């Protein structure tokens, strides 16, 4: 008897988006993807990659799509107020999250519920913004990805990429699509959070989970770069830097 083919969530809306996005991405970049066997074929999970270019989400979404899963993101709820954008977000299963106001505290729980109800693959950047590290290594992480994975007991898959800075340098608005840029992507095995599941989601638990997540991501980046990351992860506040927003450092690659 033939094995049952694993079900994927390549929904129709993503096929429409892919018709426009994939030719563009193929024209400006060439992906070398490793570790696709670590991407769950079915069921909900959180995917957490490194982040150092504004084009990263598009590249990681493409890599996940090519691995058989439709990518979702936690998107600002305010985007749902724009009719055309709202239609596209709803059809492609994106998850609205309030980032300010009275409902902000319930956002992680609501997102976790949507994640499991829809068996979705959700991309969450644990750094929260482009890394402040001057050499583009992963910086200190925030606890959102850990909370999301632990609340509903779903796997957290670390991922890394290297090469997007050649296509779109950090904070740059000028795409460098010629010649095509090679971008290496690797998906790692699930981060071991088993001993933390079922524990109160206090700062101790979330910080420990986040430390493990960032260590796994950094190890994958080291693998792609063939270099060793700094022993101490970059902490923006220790260097007098803001946690969010644009930060120029004069680098273009």
PDB file of C-alpha atoms in Angstrom, residues 23-245:
ATOM      1  CA  UNK A  23       9.562  35.127 -10.747  1.00  0.00           C
ATOM      2  CA  UNK A  24      10.855  38.337  -9.149  1.00  0.00           C
ATOM      3  CA  UNK A  25      12.721  36.495  -6.402  1.00  0.00           C
ATOM      4  CA  UNK A  26      14.167  34.017  -8.900  1.00  0.00           C
ATOM      5  CA  UNK A  27      15.410  36.897 -11.052  1.00  0.00           C
ATOM      6  CA  UNK A  28      17.352  38.577  -8.229  1.00  0.00           C
ATOM      7  CA  UNK A  29      18.453  35.665  -6.046  1.00  0.00           C
ATOM      8  CA  UNK A  30      19.314  31.993  -5.945  1.00  0.00           C
ATOM      9  CA  UNK A  31      18.387  30.049  -2.822  1.00  0.00           C
ATOM     10  CA  UNK A  32      20.453  27.168  -1.493  1.00  0.00           C
ATOM     11  CA  UNK A  33      18.191  25.538   1.099  1.00  0.00           C
ATOM     12  CA  UNK A  34      19.354  22.917   3.593  1.00  0.00           C
ATOM     13  CA  UNK A  35      17.626  21.113   6.422  1.00  0.00           C
ATOM     14  CA  UNK A  36      14.197  20.951   4.806  1.00  0.00           C
ATOM     15  CA  UNK A  37      13.670  17.621   6.566  1.00  0.00           C
ATOM     16  CA  UNK A  38      13.396  19.664   9.798  1.00  0.00           C
ATOM     17  CA  UNK A  39      10.329  21.549   8.551  1.00  0.00           C
ATOM     18  CA  UNK A  40       7.178  19.785   9.860  1.00  0.00           C
ATOM     19  CA  UNK A  41       5.045  18.604   6.967  1.00  0.00           C
ATOM     20  CA  UNK A  42       1.834  19.073   8.947  1.00  0.00           C
ATOM     21  CA  UNK A  43       0.703  20.762  12.149  1.00  0.00           C
ATOM     22  CA  UNK A  44       1.402  24.082  13.793  1.00  0.00           C
ATOM     23  CA  UNK A  45       4.900  25.339  14.537  1.00  0.00           C
ATOM     24  CA  UNK A  46       6.872  28.535  15.047  1.00  0.00           C
ATOM     25  CA  UNK A  47       9.783  29.304  12.720  1.00  0.00           C
ATOM     26  CA  UNK A  48      12.401  31.658  14.174  1.00  0.00           C
ATOM     27  CA  UNK A  49      15.164  32.995  11.890  1.00  0.00           C
ATOM     28  CA  UNK A  50      17.900  35.614  12.230  1.00  0.00           C
ATOM     29  CA  UNK A  51      17.138  39.109  10.952  1.00  0.00           C
ATOM     30  CA  UNK A  52      19.421  41.745   9.430  1.00  0.00           C
ATOM     31  CA  UNK A  53      17.807  42.992   6.189  1.00  0.00           C
ATOM     32  CA  UNK A  54      14.346  44.319   5.387  1.00  0.00           C
ATOM     33  CA  UNK A  55      13.986  41.719   2.647  1.00  0.00           C
ATOM     34  CA  UNK A  56      14.502  38.835   5.110  1.00  0.00           C
ATOM     35  CA  UNK A  57      10.771  38.107   5.597  1.00  0.00           C
ATOM     36  CA  UNK A  58      10.225  37.733   1.856  1.00  0.00           C
ATOM     37  CA  UNK A  59      13.218  35.418   1.485  1.00  0.00           C
ATOM     38  CA  UNK A  60      12.269  33.253   4.477  1.00  0.00           C
ATOM     39  CA  UNK A  61       8.659  33.075   3.306  1.00  0.00           C
ATOM     40  CA  UNK A  62       9.903  31.854  -0.086  1.00  0.00           C
ATOM     41  CA  UNK A  63      12.187  29.262   1.536  1.00  0.00           C
ATOM     42  CA  UNK A  64       9.325  27.985   3.701  1.00  0.00           C
ATOM     43  CA  UNK A  65       6.990  27.881   0.687  1.00  0.00           C
ATOM     44  CA  UNK A  66       9.554  25.841  -1.239  1.00  0.00           C
ATOM     45  CA  UNK A  67       9.697  23.494   1.752  1.00  0.00           C
ATOM     46  CA  UNK A  68       5.993  22.697   1.454  1.00  0.00           C
ATOM     47  CA  UNK A  69       4.424  25.080   3.974  1.00  0.00           C
ATOM     48  CA  UNK A  70       2.520  28.327   3.549  1.00  0.00           C
ATOM     49  CA  UNK A  71       4.191  31.089   5.592  1.00  0.00           C
ATOM     50  CA  UNK A  72       2.250  33.195   8.071  1.00  0.00           C
ATOM     51  CA  UNK A  73       3.372  36.225  10.022  1.00  0.00           C
ATOM     52  CA  UNK A  74       2.129  38.084  13.069  1.00  0.00           C
ATOM     53  CA  UNK A  75       1.051  41.335  11.403  1.00  0.00           C
ATOM     54  CA  UNK A  76       0.078  44.645  12.985  1.00  0.00           C
ATOM     55  CA  UNK A  77      -3.690  44.705  13.543  1.00  0.00           C
ATOM     56  CA  UNK A  78      -3.827  48.236  12.120  1.00  0.00           C
ATOM     57  CA  UNK A  79      -3.176  46.784   8.657  1.00  0.00           C
ATOM     58  CA  UNK A  80      -6.621  45.183   8.772  1.00  0.00           C
ATOM     59  CA  UNK A  81      -8.125  48.682   8.574  1.00  0.00           C
ATOM     60  CA  UNK A  82      -6.959  49.019   4.955  1.00  0.00           C
ATOM     61  CA  UNK A  83      -9.634  47.271   2.813  1.00  0.00           C
ATOM     62  CA  UNK A  84      -7.427  45.868   0.028  1.00  0.00           C
ATOM     63  CA  UNK A  85      -4.640  44.903   2.423  1.00  0.00           C
ATOM     64  CA  UNK A  86      -7.157  43.333   4.791  1.00  0.00           C
ATOM     65  CA  UNK A  87      -8.522  41.156   1.989  1.00  0.00           C
ATOM     66  CA  UNK A  88      -5.027  39.875   1.117  1.00  0.00           C
ATOM     67  CA  UNK A  89      -4.074  39.294   4.753  1.00  0.00           C
ATOM     68  CA  UNK A  90      -7.261  37.390   5.556  1.00  0.00           C
ATOM     69  CA  UNK A  91      -7.124  35.246   2.429  1.00  0.00           C
ATOM     70  CA  UNK A  92      -3.511  34.254   3.129  1.00  0.00           C
ATOM     71  CA  UNK A  93      -4.181  33.503   6.796  1.00  0.00           C
ATOM     72  CA  UNK A  94      -1.990  36.158   8.395  1.00  0.00           C
ATOM     73  CA  UNK A  95      -2.497  36.699  12.124  1.00  0.00           C
ATOM     74  CA  UNK A  96      -3.398  40.169  13.493  1.00  0.00           C
ATOM     75  CA  UNK A  97      -1.640  41.263  16.669  1.00  0.00           C
ATOM     76  CA  UNK A  98      -2.291  44.445  18.671  1.00  0.00           C
ATOM     77  CA  UNK A  99       1.069  46.002  19.518  1.00  0.00           C
ATOM     78  CA  UNK A 100      -0.271  48.794  21.687  1.00  0.00           C
ATOM     79  CA  UNK A 101      -3.307  49.688  23.758  1.00  0.00           C
ATOM     80  CA  UNK A 102      -5.508  47.755  26.147  1.00  0.00           C
ATOM     81  CA  UNK A 103      -5.510  44.495  24.143  1.00  0.00           C
ATOM     82  CA  UNK A 104      -1.746  44.258  23.762  1.00  0.00           C
ATOM     83  CA  UNK A 105      -1.351  41.857  26.696  1.00  0.00           C
ATOM     84  CA  UNK A 106      -3.727  39.296  25.175  1.00  0.00           C
ATOM     85  CA  UNK A 107      -2.048  39.328  21.759  1.00  0.00           C
ATOM     86  CA  UNK A 108       0.361  36.403  22.327  1.00  0.00           C
ATOM     87  CA  UNK A 109      -2.430  34.142  23.607  1.00  0.00           C
ATOM     88  CA  UNK A 110      -4.726  35.063  20.712  1.00  0.00           C
ATOM     89  CA  UNK A 111      -1.926  34.413  18.239  1.00  0.00           C
ATOM     90  CA  UNK A 112      -1.141  31.049  19.822  1.00  0.00           C
ATOM     91  CA  UNK A 113      -4.792  30.036  19.584  1.00  0.00           C
ATOM     92  CA  UNK A 114      -4.938  30.935  15.882  1.00  0.00           C
ATOM     93  CA  UNK A 115      -1.662  29.094  15.336  1.00  0.00           C
ATOM     94  CA  UNK A 116      -2.948  25.783  16.663  1.00  0.00           C
ATOM     95  CA  UNK A 117      -6.515  26.083  15.366  1.00  0.00           C
ATOM     96  CA  UNK A 118      -5.273  26.514  11.805  1.00  0.00           C
ATOM     97  CA  UNK A 119      -2.216  24.204  12.006  1.00  0.00           C
ATOM     98  CA  UNK A 120      -0.209  27.154  10.762  1.00  0.00           C
ATOM     99  CA  UNK A 121       3.486  27.724  10.225  1.00  0.00           C
ATOM    100  CA  UNK A 122       4.188  31.163  11.702  1.00  0.00           C
ATOM    101  CA  UNK A 123       7.430  33.090  11.243  1.00  0.00           C
ATOM    102  CA  UNK A 124       8.406  35.019  14.371  1.00  0.00           C
ATOM    103  CA  UNK A 125      11.676  36.952  14.601  1.00  0.00           C
ATOM    104  CA  UNK A 126      12.881  36.620  18.218  1.00  0.00           C
ATOM    105  CA  UNK A 127      15.171  39.658  17.864  1.00  0.00           C
ATOM    106  CA  UNK A 128      12.098  41.770  17.146  1.00  0.00           C
ATOM    107  CA  UNK A 129      13.931  44.004  14.671  1.00  0.00           C
ATOM    108  CA  UNK A 130      17.065  44.077  12.521  1.00  0.00           C
ATOM    109  CA  UNK A 131      20.094  43.087  14.574  1.00  0.00           C
ATOM    110  CA  UNK A 132      22.124  45.951  16.013  1.00  0.00           C
ATOM    111  CA  UNK A 133      25.293  43.843  15.985  1.00  0.00           C
ATOM    112  CA  UNK A 134      27.813  45.671  13.732  1.00  0.00           C
ATOM    113  CA  UNK A 135      28.872  42.364  12.141  1.00  0.00           C
ATOM    114  CA  UNK A 136      25.300  41.161  11.605  1.00  0.00           C
ATOM    115  CA  UNK A 137      25.396  38.374  14.197  1.00  0.00           C
ATOM    116  CA  UNK A 138      22.120  37.613  16.018  1.00  0.00           C
ATOM    117  CA  UNK A 139      21.673  39.921  18.998  1.00  0.00           C
ATOM    118  CA  UNK A 140      19.823  39.468  22.278  1.00  0.00           C
ATOM    119  CA  UNK A 141      16.393  37.962  21.720  1.00  0.00           C
ATOM    120  CA  UNK A 142      12.979  38.879  23.050  1.00  0.00           C
ATOM    121  CA  UNK A 143      10.558  36.353  24.524  1.00  0.00           C
ATOM    122  CA  UNK A 144       7.675  36.513  22.010  1.00  0.00           C
ATOM    123  CA  UNK A 145       8.670  33.450  19.978  1.00  0.00           C
ATOM    124  CA  UNK A 146       9.288  31.397  23.117  1.00  0.00           C
ATOM    125  CA  UNK A 147       5.937  32.386  24.615  1.00  0.00           C
ATOM    126  CA  UNK A 148       4.099  31.527  21.421  1.00  0.00           C
ATOM    127  CA  UNK A 149       5.687  28.069  21.192  1.00  0.00           C
ATOM    128  CA  UNK A 150       5.245  27.223  24.871  1.00  0.00           C
ATOM    129  CA  UNK A 151       1.657  28.400  25.283  1.00  0.00           C
ATOM    130  CA  UNK A 152       0.241  25.758  22.964  1.00  0.00           C
ATOM    131  CA  UNK A 153       3.030  23.187  23.042  1.00  0.00           C
ATOM    132  CA  UNK A 154       4.037  23.536  19.389  1.00  0.00           C
ATOM    133  CA  UNK A 155       7.550  22.944  18.002  1.00  0.00           C
ATOM    134  CA  UNK A 156       9.913  25.860  17.507  1.00  0.00           C
ATOM    135  CA  UNK A 157      12.142  25.469  14.469  1.00  0.00           C
ATOM    136  CA  UNK A 158      15.265  27.671  14.320  1.00  0.00           C
ATOM    137  CA  UNK A 159      16.435  28.914  10.941  1.00  0.00           C
ATOM    138  CA  UNK A 160      19.200  31.051   9.513  1.00  0.00           C
ATOM    139  CA  UNK A 161      20.122  32.672   6.248  1.00  0.00           C
ATOM    140  CA  UNK A 162      23.157  34.480   4.915  1.00  0.00           C
ATOM    141  CA  UNK A 163      23.416  36.583   1.772  1.00  0.00           C
ATOM    142  CA  UNK A 164      20.384  38.848   1.908  1.00  0.00           C
ATOM    143  CA  UNK A 165      22.674  41.744   2.899  1.00  0.00           C
ATOM    144  CA  UNK A 166      24.158  41.572  -0.596  1.00  0.00           C
ATOM    145  CA  UNK A 167      20.695  41.845  -2.131  1.00  0.00           C
ATOM    146  CA  UNK A 168      19.408  44.578   0.187  1.00  0.00           C
ATOM    147  CA  UNK A 169      21.896  45.989   2.727  1.00  0.00           C
ATOM    148  CA  UNK A 170      20.675  46.727   6.221  1.00  0.00           C
ATOM    149  CA  UNK A 171      18.394  49.794   6.240  1.00  0.00           C
ATOM    150  CA  UNK A 172      18.985  50.358   2.523  1.00  0.00           C
ATOM    151  CA  UNK A 173      16.123  50.980   0.082  1.00  0.00           C
ATOM    152  CA  UNK A 174      18.230  50.142  -2.986  1.00  0.00           C
ATOM    153  CA  UNK A 175      17.902  46.571  -4.205  1.00  0.00           C
ATOM    154  CA  UNK A 176      21.051  45.101  -5.742  1.00  0.00           C
ATOM    155  CA  UNK A 177      19.492  42.467  -7.956  1.00  0.00           C
ATOM    156  CA  UNK A 178      22.191  42.228 -10.617  1.00  0.00           C
ATOM    157  CA  UNK A 179      23.979  39.935 -10.747  1.00  0.00           C
ATOM    158  CA  UNK A 180      21.781  37.405  -8.931  1.00  0.00           C
ATOM    159  CA  UNK A 181      22.783  36.961  -5.311  1.00  0.00           C
ATOM    160  CA  UNK A 182      23.239  33.568  -3.713  1.00  0.00           C
ATOM    161  CA  UNK A 183      21.381  33.253  -0.414  1.00  0.00           C
ATOM    162  CA  UNK A 184      21.989  30.271   1.855  1.00  0.00           C
ATOM    163  CA  UNK A 185      19.134  29.124   4.089  1.00  0.00           C
ATOM    164  CA  UNK A 186      19.179  26.370   6.699  1.00  0.00           C
ATOM    165  CA  UNK A 187      16.377  24.982   8.872  1.00  0.00           C
ATOM    166  CA  UNK A 188      17.521  23.418  12.138  1.00  0.00           C
ATOM    167  CA  UNK A 189      15.972  20.681  14.269  1.00  0.00           C
ATOM    168  CA  UNK A 190      13.378  21.769  16.859  1.00  0.00           C
ATOM    169  CA  UNK A 191      14.760  23.597  19.871  1.00  0.00           C
ATOM    170  CA  UNK A 192      14.477  21.347  22.931  1.00  0.00           C
ATOM    171  CA  UNK A 193      11.941  23.050  25.191  1.00  0.00           C
ATOM    172  CA  UNK A 194      10.372  19.898  26.641  1.00  0.00           C
ATOM    173  CA  UNK A 195      11.538  20.513  30.214  1.00  0.00           C
ATOM    174  CA  UNK A 196      10.030  24.006  30.102  1.00  0.00           C
ATOM    175  CA  UNK A 197       6.591  22.995  28.889  1.00  0.00           C
ATOM    176  CA  UNK A 198       3.936  23.043  31.579  1.00  0.00           C
ATOM    177  CA  UNK A 199       5.881  25.451  33.751  1.00  0.00           C
ATOM    178  CA  UNK A 200       4.527  28.923  34.573  1.00  0.00           C
ATOM    179  CA  UNK A 201       5.361  31.333  31.760  1.00  0.00           C
ATOM    180  CA  UNK A 202       7.276  33.665  34.041  1.00  0.00           C
ATOM    181  CA  UNK A 203      10.418  35.599  33.153  1.00  0.00           C
ATOM    182  CA  UNK A 204      12.700  32.750  34.228  1.00  0.00           C
ATOM    183  CA  UNK A 205      11.039  30.225  31.926  1.00  0.00           C
ATOM    184  CA  UNK A 206      10.712  32.591  28.979  1.00  0.00           C
ATOM    185  CA  UNK A 207      14.269  33.878  29.275  1.00  0.00           C
ATOM    186  CA  UNK A 208      15.671  30.350  29.419  1.00  0.00           C
ATOM    187  CA  UNK A 209      13.675  29.334  26.354  1.00  0.00           C
ATOM    188  CA  UNK A 210      14.778  32.468  24.502  1.00  0.00           C
ATOM    189  CA  UNK A 211      18.424  31.807  25.364  1.00  0.00           C
ATOM    190  CA  UNK A 212      18.145  28.331  23.847  1.00  0.00           C
ATOM    191  CA  UNK A 213      16.404  29.686  20.748  1.00  0.00           C
ATOM    192  CA  UNK A 214      19.043  32.352  20.126  1.00  0.00           C
ATOM    193  CA  UNK A 215      21.839  29.839  20.696  1.00  0.00           C
ATOM    194  CA  UNK A 216      20.315  27.500  18.095  1.00  0.00           C
ATOM    195  CA  UNK A 217      19.878  30.318  15.559  1.00  0.00           C
ATOM    196  CA  UNK A 218      23.416  31.582  16.139  1.00  0.00           C
ATOM    197  CA  UNK A 219      24.863  28.094  15.647  1.00  0.00           C
ATOM    198  CA  UNK A 220      23.113  27.888  12.275  1.00  0.00           C
ATOM    199  CA  UNK A 221      24.460  31.311  11.269  1.00  0.00           C
ATOM    200  CA  UNK A 222      27.964  30.162  12.236  1.00  0.00           C
ATOM    201  CA  UNK A 223      27.465  27.121  10.026  1.00  0.00           C
ATOM    202  CA  UNK A 224      26.509  29.260   7.033  1.00  0.00           C
ATOM    203  CA  UNK A 225      29.225  31.866   7.550  1.00  0.00           C
ATOM    204  CA  UNK A 226      31.995  29.440   8.492  1.00  0.00           C
ATOM    205  CA  UNK A 227      32.867  31.746  11.385  1.00  0.00           C
ATOM    206  CA  UNK A 228      32.483  31.822  15.148  1.00  0.00           C
ATOM    207  CA  UNK A 229      30.062  34.299  16.687  1.00  0.00           C
ATOM    208  CA  UNK A 230      31.119  36.545  19.578  1.00  0.00           C
ATOM    209  CA  UNK A 231      30.863  34.854  22.968  1.00  0.00           C
ATOM    210  CA  UNK A 232      28.616  37.629  24.284  1.00  0.00           C
ATOM    211  CA  UNK A 233      25.493  38.372  22.291  1.00  0.00           C
ATOM    212  CA  UNK A 234      24.984  42.022  21.343  1.00  0.00           C
ATOM    213  CA  UNK A 235      22.759  43.905  23.776  1.00  0.00           C
ATOM    214  CA  UNK A 236      21.468  47.232  22.338  1.00  0.00           C
ATOM    215  CA  UNK A 237      20.802  48.814  25.732  1.00  0.00           C
ATOM    216  CA  UNK A 238      24.384  48.118  26.836  1.00  0.00           C
ATOM    217  CA  UNK A 239      25.575  50.124  23.852  1.00  0.00           C
ATOM    218  CA  UNK A 240      23.165  53.020  24.281  1.00  0.00           C
ATOM    219  CA  UNK A 241      21.024  51.946  21.315  1.00  0.00           C
ATOM    220  CA  UNK A 242      17.262  51.967  20.973  1.00  0.00           C
ATOM    221  CA  UNK A 243      15.474  48.621  20.782  1.00  0.00           C
ATOM    222  CA  UNK A 244      13.507  49.536  17.663  1.00  0.00           C
ATOM    223  CA  UNK A 245      13.690  51.802  14.661  1.00  0.00           C
TER     224      UNK A 245
END
